[in-house]
Amino acid sequence: MQEVKSISQWRKIFQELHGKSVGFVPTMGYLHQGHISLVERSVAENEITAVSIFVNPTQFNNQEDLQGYPVSIADDKKKLLELGVDYLLLPEYQELYCDGYRYKVSENQYSQDLCGGTRPGHFDGVLTVVMKLLNITKAKKAYFGQKDWQQFQLVKGMVKAFFLDTQIVGCPTVRESSGLALSSRNNLLSEKDKKIAPFLHEIISKKLSIDEKSKLLAEKGFKVDYLTEKDGRIFVAAFLGKVRLIDNVPI
């Protein structure tokens, strides 16, 4: 696995691939089985797989959240090497945002709801960094988990709107045996909250009204950010302590 730390280095590598299909998995690191499932699919479907690790500051509307985001570069590299990843992209902020984030990609409807409604500017940062990474890698396919359904749909919409050549592939949410959706943030939960967290998926999956589900979540100790039905799915974001968890299930 070759580490790539500059855009010019990747462009030279890409030219030398002579048209081989590139699968791409963008991550912020601290890789778990959910990330691994995306990488495994890319390796199976493409001649070359590239993974990026970049904790993107522009998508954090809470600086405390950014500073507390878990990092494990050494462990991540070991996992990616074992999975057969060809290239690990480790871009620097100064190069990726050479404009100082003066230019950005915005969506003005769906991004204002759900997570976008309570995290202003979040999806501007997500879409902007994904646009940059797709333009750099020129991947044939890019892989995203469906735990963040809103993000997945917005990225798909952006690619279509701007006529990018990359196919966005959605992959099923990977869960613990308890039903809890895997997330890097799960590691920030206290031991007490780790026992409560699985109730998030259990409760939103019940055949109850939104009000009934919201009441049950509160009784378990969740502080609900939002809980709603939209487009044939149930969406939730809720806090346990300072840790914000999201999930969604089809109705």
PDB file of C-alpha atoms in Angstrom, residues 12-246:
ATOM      1  CA  LYS A  12       1.156  11.160 -11.426  1.00  0.00           C
ATOM      2  CA  ILE A  13       0.074   7.782 -10.032  1.00  0.00           C
ATOM      3  CA  PHE A  14      -3.313   8.031 -11.747  1.00  0.00           C
ATOM      4  CA  GLN A  15      -1.696   8.637 -15.139  1.00  0.00           C
ATOM      5  CA  GLU A  16       0.436   5.538 -14.655  1.00  0.00           C
ATOM      6  CA  LEU A  17      -2.650   3.390 -13.957  1.00  0.00           C
ATOM      7  CA  HIS A  18      -3.471   3.597 -17.683  1.00  0.00           C
ATOM      8  CA  GLY A  19      -7.236   3.507 -17.301  1.00  0.00           C
ATOM      9  CA  LYS A  20      -7.555   0.874 -14.574  1.00  0.00           C
ATOM     10  CA  SER A  21     -10.799   1.230 -12.630  1.00  0.00           C
ATOM     11  CA  VAL A  22     -10.390   3.042  -9.318  1.00  0.00           C
ATOM     12  CA  GLY A  23     -12.708   2.483  -6.362  1.00  0.00           C
ATOM     13  CA  PHE A  24     -12.582   5.129  -3.654  1.00  0.00           C
ATOM     14  CA  VAL A  25     -13.614   5.134   0.008  1.00  0.00           C
ATOM     15  CA  PRO A  26     -13.441   8.545   1.729  1.00  0.00           C
ATOM     16  CA  THR A  27     -13.101   8.315   5.524  1.00  0.00           C
ATOM     17  CA  MET A  28     -12.186  10.397   8.543  1.00  0.00           C
ATOM     18  CA  GLY A  29     -10.273   7.481  10.019  1.00  0.00           C
ATOM     19  CA  TYR A  30     -10.726   5.517  13.247  1.00  0.00           C
ATOM     20  CA  LEU A  31     -11.868   2.696  11.020  1.00  0.00           C
ATOM     21  CA  HIS A  32     -14.450   0.170  12.170  1.00  0.00           C
ATOM     22  CA  GLN A  33     -16.233  -2.765  10.537  1.00  0.00           C
ATOM     23  CA  GLY A  34     -18.560  -0.394   8.690  1.00  0.00           C
ATOM     24  CA  HIS A  35     -15.621   1.243   6.916  1.00  0.00           C
ATOM     25  CA  ILE A  36     -14.085  -2.169   6.326  1.00  0.00           C
ATOM     26  CA  SER A  37     -17.247  -3.370   4.563  1.00  0.00           C
ATOM     27  CA  LEU A  38     -16.978  -0.424   2.149  1.00  0.00           C
ATOM     28  CA  VAL A  39     -13.323  -1.150   1.467  1.00  0.00           C
ATOM     29  CA  GLU A  40     -13.986  -4.847   0.928  1.00  0.00           C
ATOM     30  CA  ARG A  41     -16.648  -4.041  -1.650  1.00  0.00           C
ATOM     31  CA  SER A  42     -14.353  -1.628  -3.456  1.00  0.00           C
ATOM     32  CA  VAL A  43     -11.549  -4.183  -3.573  1.00  0.00           C
ATOM     33  CA  ALA A  44     -13.990  -6.763  -4.984  1.00  0.00           C
ATOM     34  CA  GLU A  45     -15.417  -4.452  -7.663  1.00  0.00           C
ATOM     35  CA  ASN A  46     -12.390  -2.477  -8.886  1.00  0.00           C
ATOM     36  CA  GLU A  47      -8.879  -3.044 -10.146  1.00  0.00           C
ATOM     37  CA  ILE A  48      -7.482  -0.384  -7.803  1.00  0.00           C
ATOM     38  CA  THR A  49      -8.771   0.780  -4.412  1.00  0.00           C
ATOM     39  CA  ALA A  50      -7.865   4.101  -2.831  1.00  0.00           C
ATOM     40  CA  VAL A  51      -8.909   5.159   0.673  1.00  0.00           C
ATOM     41  CA  SER A  52      -8.573   8.650   2.106  1.00  0.00           C
ATOM     42  CA  ILE A  53      -8.226   9.592   5.762  1.00  0.00           C
ATOM     43  CA  PHE A  54      -8.969  13.241   6.419  1.00  0.00           C
ATOM     44  CA  VAL A  55     -10.766  14.710   9.421  1.00  0.00           C
ATOM     45  CA  ASN A  56     -12.575  17.452   7.556  1.00  0.00           C
ATOM     46  CA  PRO A  57     -12.877  20.555   9.764  1.00  0.00           C
ATOM     47  CA  THR A  58     -15.394  22.357   7.542  1.00  0.00           C
ATOM     48  CA  GLN A  59     -18.168  19.882   8.365  1.00  0.00           C
ATOM     49  CA  PHE A  60     -17.910  20.425  12.119  1.00  0.00           C
ATOM     50  CA  ASN A  61     -20.119  23.210  13.412  1.00  0.00           C
ATOM     51  CA  ASN A  62     -18.921  22.396  16.939  1.00  0.00           C
ATOM     52  CA  GLN A  63     -15.190  22.885  17.497  1.00  0.00           C
ATOM     53  CA  GLU A  64     -15.280  20.793  20.665  1.00  0.00           C
ATOM     54  CA  ASP A  65     -16.646  17.921  18.579  1.00  0.00           C
ATOM     55  CA  LEU A  66     -13.808  18.377  16.074  1.00  0.00           C
ATOM     56  CA  GLN A  67     -11.136  18.413  18.783  1.00  0.00           C
ATOM     57  CA  GLY A  68     -12.595  15.283  20.370  1.00  0.00           C
ATOM     58  CA  TYR A  69     -12.877  13.263  17.158  1.00  0.00           C
ATOM     59  CA  PRO A  70     -10.952   9.989  17.649  1.00  0.00           C
ATOM     60  CA  VAL A  71      -7.770   9.358  15.635  1.00  0.00           C
ATOM     61  CA  SER A  72      -5.900   6.063  15.121  1.00  0.00           C
ATOM     62  CA  ILE A  73      -3.724   6.424  12.022  1.00  0.00           C
ATOM     63  CA  ALA A  74      -1.329   3.563  12.846  1.00  0.00           C
ATOM     64  CA  ASP A  75      -4.159   1.069  13.438  1.00  0.00           C
ATOM     65  CA  ASP A  76      -6.012   2.320  10.371  1.00  0.00           C
ATOM     66  CA  LYS A  77      -2.959   1.768   8.152  1.00  0.00           C
ATOM     67  CA  LYS A  78      -2.583  -1.785   9.427  1.00  0.00           C
ATOM     68  CA  LYS A  79      -6.239  -2.584   8.693  1.00  0.00           C
ATOM     69  CA  LEU A  80      -6.109  -1.107   5.188  1.00  0.00           C
ATOM     70  CA  LEU A  81      -2.911  -2.972   4.368  1.00  0.00           C
ATOM     71  CA  GLU A  82      -4.508  -6.264   5.417  1.00  0.00           C
ATOM     72  CA  LEU A  83      -7.553  -5.506   3.244  1.00  0.00           C
ATOM     73  CA  GLY A  84      -5.434  -5.103   0.130  1.00  0.00           C
ATOM     74  CA  VAL A  85      -5.863  -1.350  -0.355  1.00  0.00           C
ATOM     75  CA  ASP A  86      -3.526  -0.033  -3.039  1.00  0.00           C
ATOM     76  CA  TYR A  87      -3.297   3.635  -2.077  1.00  0.00           C
ATOM     77  CA  LEU A  88      -3.880   5.573   1.131  1.00  0.00           C
ATOM     78  CA  LEU A  89      -4.511   9.279   0.559  1.00  0.00           C
ATOM     79  CA  LEU A  90      -3.539  11.531   3.463  1.00  0.00           C
ATOM     80  CA  PRO A  91      -4.247  15.039   2.183  1.00  0.00           C
ATOM     81  CA  GLU A  92      -3.165  18.150   4.070  1.00  0.00           C
ATOM     82  CA  TYR A  93      -5.716  20.842   4.886  1.00  0.00           C
ATOM     83  CA  GLN A  94      -3.559  23.595   3.393  1.00  0.00           C
ATOM     84  CA  GLU A  95      -3.521  21.876   0.002  1.00  0.00           C
ATOM     85  CA  LEU A  96      -7.084  20.559  -0.019  1.00  0.00           C
ATOM     86  CA  TYR A  97      -8.406  23.976   1.009  1.00  0.00           C
ATOM     87  CA  CYS A  98      -5.878  26.114  -0.825  1.00  0.00           C
ATOM     88  CA  ASP A  99      -8.601  28.779  -1.180  1.00  0.00           C
ATOM     89  CA  GLY A 100      -9.195  28.944   2.574  1.00  0.00           C
ATOM     90  CA  TYR A 101     -12.723  27.560   2.058  1.00  0.00           C
ATOM     91  CA  ARG A 102     -13.878  30.640   0.150  1.00  0.00           C
ATOM     92  CA  TYR A 103     -15.501  28.366  -2.425  1.00  0.00           C
ATOM     93  CA  LYS A 104     -17.974  25.753  -1.301  1.00  0.00           C
ATOM     94  CA  VAL A 105     -20.706  23.419  -2.568  1.00  0.00           C
ATOM     95  CA  SER A 106     -24.164  24.049  -1.108  1.00  0.00           C
ATOM     96  CA  GLU A 107     -27.539  22.358  -1.498  1.00  0.00           C
ATOM     97  CA  ASN A 108     -30.506  24.485  -0.450  1.00  0.00           C
ATOM     98  CA  GLN A 109     -33.372  22.056   0.203  1.00  0.00           C
ATOM     99  CA  TYR A 110     -32.756  18.545   1.557  1.00  0.00           C
ATOM    100  CA  SER A 111     -29.584  19.662   3.371  1.00  0.00           C
ATOM    101  CA  GLN A 112     -31.642  22.049   5.506  1.00  0.00           C
ATOM    102  CA  ASP A 113     -33.602  19.208   7.124  1.00  0.00           C
ATOM    103  CA  LEU A 114     -32.640  16.464   9.603  1.00  0.00           C
ATOM    104  CA  CYS A 115     -28.936  16.804  10.514  1.00  0.00           C
ATOM    105  CA  GLY A 116     -28.653  19.935   8.406  1.00  0.00           C
ATOM    106  CA  GLY A 117     -31.420  21.566  10.396  1.00  0.00           C
ATOM    107  CA  THR A 118     -29.525  21.328  13.672  1.00  0.00           C
ATOM    108  CA  ARG A 119     -25.947  21.465  12.334  1.00  0.00           C
ATOM    109  CA  PRO A 120     -25.764  24.609  10.180  1.00  0.00           C
ATOM    110  CA  GLY A 121     -23.058  24.435   7.527  1.00  0.00           C
ATOM    111  CA  HIS A 122     -22.398  20.730   8.106  1.00  0.00           C
ATOM    112  CA  PHE A 123     -23.403  19.543   4.663  1.00  0.00           C
ATOM    113  CA  ASP A 124     -21.658  22.447   2.921  1.00  0.00           C
ATOM    114  CA  GLY A 125     -18.465  21.036   4.405  1.00  0.00           C
ATOM    115  CA  VAL A 126     -19.343  17.446   3.506  1.00  0.00           C
ATOM    116  CA  LEU A 127     -20.294  18.179  -0.089  1.00  0.00           C
ATOM    117  CA  THR A 128     -17.327  20.476  -0.627  1.00  0.00           C
ATOM    118  CA  VAL A 129     -14.742  17.981   0.579  1.00  0.00           C
ATOM    119  CA  VAL A 130     -16.371  15.091  -1.314  1.00  0.00           C
ATOM    120  CA  MET A 131     -16.425  17.165  -4.508  1.00  0.00           C
ATOM    121  CA  LYS A 132     -12.728  17.934  -4.052  1.00  0.00           C
ATOM    122  CA  LEU A 133     -11.813  14.300  -3.388  1.00  0.00           C
ATOM    123  CA  LEU A 134     -13.837  12.969  -6.319  1.00  0.00           C
ATOM    124  CA  ASN A 135     -12.274  15.527  -8.649  1.00  0.00           C
ATOM    125  CA  ILE A 136      -8.818  14.566  -7.409  1.00  0.00           C
ATOM    126  CA  THR A 137      -9.178  10.784  -7.467  1.00  0.00           C
ATOM    127  CA  LYS A 138     -11.306  10.526 -10.625  1.00  0.00           C
ATOM    128  CA  ALA A 139     -12.679   7.301  -9.168  1.00  0.00           C
ATOM    129  CA  LYS A 140     -15.038   5.136 -11.200  1.00  0.00           C
ATOM    130  CA  LYS A 141     -16.966   4.244  -8.038  1.00  0.00           C
ATOM    131  CA  ALA A 142     -17.074   5.776  -4.545  1.00  0.00           C
ATOM    132  CA  TYR A 143     -18.554   3.953  -1.567  1.00  0.00           C
ATOM    133  CA  PHE A 144     -20.716   5.426   1.207  1.00  0.00           C
ATOM    134  CA  GLY A 145     -22.538   3.791   4.101  1.00  0.00           C
ATOM    135  CA  GLN A 146     -26.284   4.242   4.420  1.00  0.00           C
ATOM    136  CA  LYS A 147     -26.266   4.916   8.168  1.00  0.00           C
ATOM    137  CA  ASP A 148     -26.042   8.569   7.226  1.00  0.00           C
ATOM    138  CA  TRP A 149     -28.826   8.295   4.640  1.00  0.00           C
ATOM    139  CA  GLN A 150     -29.087  12.050   4.220  1.00  0.00           C
ATOM    140  CA  GLN A 151     -25.393  12.375   3.405  1.00  0.00           C
ATOM    141  CA  PHE A 152     -25.606   9.472   0.953  1.00  0.00           C
ATOM    142  CA  GLN A 153     -28.549  11.044  -0.886  1.00  0.00           C
ATOM    143  CA  LEU A 154     -26.939  14.496  -0.977  1.00  0.00           C
ATOM    144  CA  VAL A 155     -23.690  13.136  -2.412  1.00  0.00           C
ATOM    145  CA  LYS A 156     -25.618  11.201  -5.050  1.00  0.00           C
ATOM    146  CA  GLY A 157     -27.573  14.339  -5.928  1.00  0.00           C
ATOM    147  CA  MET A 158     -24.423  16.448  -6.169  1.00  0.00           C
ATOM    148  CA  VAL A 159     -22.728  13.985  -8.498  1.00  0.00           C
ATOM    149  CA  LYS A 160     -25.785  13.986 -10.750  1.00  0.00           C
ATOM    150  CA  ALA A 161     -26.192  17.776 -10.676  1.00  0.00           C
ATOM    151  CA  PHE A 162     -22.564  18.447 -11.601  1.00  0.00           C
ATOM    152  CA  PHE A 163     -22.251  15.614 -14.145  1.00  0.00           C
ATOM    153  CA  LEU A 164     -19.391  13.879 -12.353  1.00  0.00           C
ATOM    154  CA  ASP A 165     -18.293  10.554 -13.795  1.00  0.00           C
ATOM    155  CA  THR A 166     -18.129   8.750 -10.431  1.00  0.00           C
ATOM    156  CA  GLN A 167     -20.855   6.254  -9.516  1.00  0.00           C
ATOM    157  CA  ILE A 168     -21.922   6.615  -5.872  1.00  0.00           C
ATOM    158  CA  VAL A 169     -22.464   3.180  -4.329  1.00  0.00           C
ATOM    159  CA  GLY A 170     -24.537   2.923  -1.152  1.00  0.00           C
ATOM    160  CA  CYS A 171     -23.708   0.089   1.243  1.00  0.00           C
ATOM    161  CA  PRO A 172     -25.894  -1.277   4.064  1.00  0.00           C
ATOM    162  CA  THR A 173     -25.445  -0.067   7.623  1.00  0.00           C
ATOM    163  CA  VAL A 174     -23.229  -2.402   9.638  1.00  0.00           C
ATOM    164  CA  ARG A 175     -24.436  -3.020  13.174  1.00  0.00           C
ATOM    165  CA  GLU A 176     -23.226  -4.579  16.377  1.00  0.00           C
ATOM    166  CA  SER A 177     -25.036  -7.742  17.469  1.00  0.00           C
ATOM    167  CA  SER A 178     -27.091  -5.462  19.748  1.00  0.00           C
ATOM    168  CA  GLY A 179     -28.388  -3.543  16.726  1.00  0.00           C
ATOM    169  CA  LEU A 180     -26.355  -0.390  17.403  1.00  0.00           C
ATOM    170  CA  ALA A 181     -25.099   1.134  14.157  1.00  0.00           C
ATOM    171  CA  LEU A 182     -21.314   1.179  14.062  1.00  0.00           C
ATOM    172  CA  SER A 183     -19.772   4.627  14.374  1.00  0.00           C
ATOM    173  CA  SER A 184     -16.392   6.033  15.346  1.00  0.00           C
ATOM    174  CA  ARG A 185     -18.289   8.076  17.930  1.00  0.00           C
ATOM    175  CA  ASN A 186     -19.423   4.927  19.762  1.00  0.00           C
ATOM    176  CA  ASN A 187     -15.950   4.765  21.298  1.00  0.00           C
ATOM    177  CA  LEU A 188     -16.599   8.089  23.040  1.00  0.00           C
ATOM    178  CA  LEU A 189     -19.560   6.679  24.970  1.00  0.00           C
ATOM    179  CA  SER A 190     -19.194   6.017  28.691  1.00  0.00           C
ATOM    180  CA  GLU A 191     -19.513   2.413  29.860  1.00  0.00           C
ATOM    181  CA  LYS A 192     -22.994   3.195  31.149  1.00  0.00           C
ATOM    182  CA  ASP A 193     -24.083   4.787  27.870  1.00  0.00           C
ATOM    183  CA  LYS A 194     -22.702   1.888  25.816  1.00  0.00           C
ATOM    184  CA  LYS A 195     -25.360  -0.282  27.468  1.00  0.00           C
ATOM    185  CA  ILE A 196     -28.100   2.238  26.673  1.00  0.00           C
ATOM    186  CA  ALA A 197     -27.076   3.050  23.075  1.00  0.00           C
ATOM    187  CA  PRO A 198     -28.538  -0.126  21.452  1.00  0.00           C
ATOM    188  CA  PHE A 199     -32.024   0.972  22.501  1.00  0.00           C
ATOM    189  CA  LEU A 200     -31.831   3.701  19.831  1.00  0.00           C
ATOM    190  CA  HIS A 201     -32.234   1.208  16.983  1.00  0.00           C
ATOM    191  CA  GLU A 202     -34.580  -1.031  18.954  1.00  0.00           C
ATOM    192  CA  ILE A 203     -37.012   1.782  19.729  1.00  0.00           C
ATOM    193  CA  ILE A 204     -37.117   3.412  16.281  1.00  0.00           C
ATOM    194  CA  SER A 205     -37.791  -0.033  14.782  1.00  0.00           C
ATOM    195  CA  LYS A 206     -40.928  -0.545  16.871  1.00  0.00           C
ATOM    196  CA  LYS A 207     -44.387  -0.161  15.340  1.00  0.00           C
ATOM    197  CA  LEU A 208     -45.287   2.865  17.432  1.00  0.00           C
ATOM    198  CA  SER A 209     -46.088   6.515  16.779  1.00  0.00           C
ATOM    199  CA  ILE A 210     -43.310   9.090  16.653  1.00  0.00           C
ATOM    200  CA  ASP A 211     -44.507  10.540  19.968  1.00  0.00           C
ATOM    201  CA  GLU A 212     -44.449   7.121  21.607  1.00  0.00           C
ATOM    202  CA  LYS A 213     -40.948   6.416  20.312  1.00  0.00           C
ATOM    203  CA  SER A 214     -39.730   9.824  21.454  1.00  0.00           C
ATOM    204  CA  LYS A 215     -41.110   9.208  24.939  1.00  0.00           C
ATOM    205  CA  LEU A 216     -39.395   5.797  25.154  1.00  0.00           C
ATOM    206  CA  LEU A 217     -36.063   7.280  24.064  1.00  0.00           C
ATOM    207  CA  ALA A 218     -36.311   9.977  26.716  1.00  0.00           C
ATOM    208  CA  GLU A 219     -37.111   7.364  29.355  1.00  0.00           C
ATOM    209  CA  LYS A 220     -33.942   5.473  28.428  1.00  0.00           C
ATOM    210  CA  GLY A 221     -31.829   8.592  28.826  1.00  0.00           C
ATOM    211  CA  PHE A 222     -31.550   9.888  25.250  1.00  0.00           C
ATOM    212  CA  LYS A 223     -31.821  13.605  24.518  1.00  0.00           C
ATOM    213  CA  VAL A 224     -33.568  13.573  21.135  1.00  0.00           C
ATOM    214  CA  ASP A 225     -32.255  16.042  18.560  1.00  0.00           C
ATOM    215  CA  TYR A 226     -34.824  14.965  15.975  1.00  0.00           C
ATOM    216  CA  LEU A 227     -37.062  11.969  15.334  1.00  0.00           C
ATOM    217  CA  THR A 228     -39.193  11.991  12.220  1.00  0.00           C
ATOM    218  CA  GLU A 229     -40.684  10.065   9.309  1.00  0.00           C
ATOM    219  CA  LYS A 230     -39.559  11.130   5.842  1.00  0.00           C
ATOM    220  CA  ASP A 231     -39.495   9.454   2.439  1.00  0.00           C
ATOM    221  CA  GLY A 232     -40.522   6.075   3.804  1.00  0.00           C
ATOM    222  CA  ARG A 233     -37.927   5.991   6.580  1.00  0.00           C
ATOM    223  CA  ILE A 234     -37.619   6.811  10.266  1.00  0.00           C
ATOM    224  CA  PHE A 235     -34.723   9.159  11.030  1.00  0.00           C
ATOM    225  CA  VAL A 236     -33.253   9.893  14.443  1.00  0.00           C
ATOM    226  CA  ALA A 237     -30.426  11.838  16.016  1.00  0.00           C
ATOM    227  CA  ALA A 238     -30.042  11.705  19.774  1.00  0.00           C
ATOM    228  CA  PHE A 239     -27.457  12.496  22.407  1.00  0.00           C
ATOM    229  CA  LEU A 240     -26.128  10.240  25.129  1.00  0.00           C
ATOM    230  CA  GLY A 241     -24.071  12.589  27.231  1.00  0.00           C
ATOM    231  CA  LYS A 242     -22.102  14.647  24.728  1.00  0.00           C
ATOM    232  CA  VAL A 243     -22.108  11.924  22.052  1.00  0.00           C
ATOM    233  CA  ARG A 244     -24.501  12.408  19.164  1.00  0.00           C
ATOM    234  CA  LEU A 245     -25.767   9.214  17.531  1.00  0.00           C
ATOM    235  CA  ILE A 246     -27.745   8.916  14.300  1.00  0.00           C
TER     236      ILE A 246
END
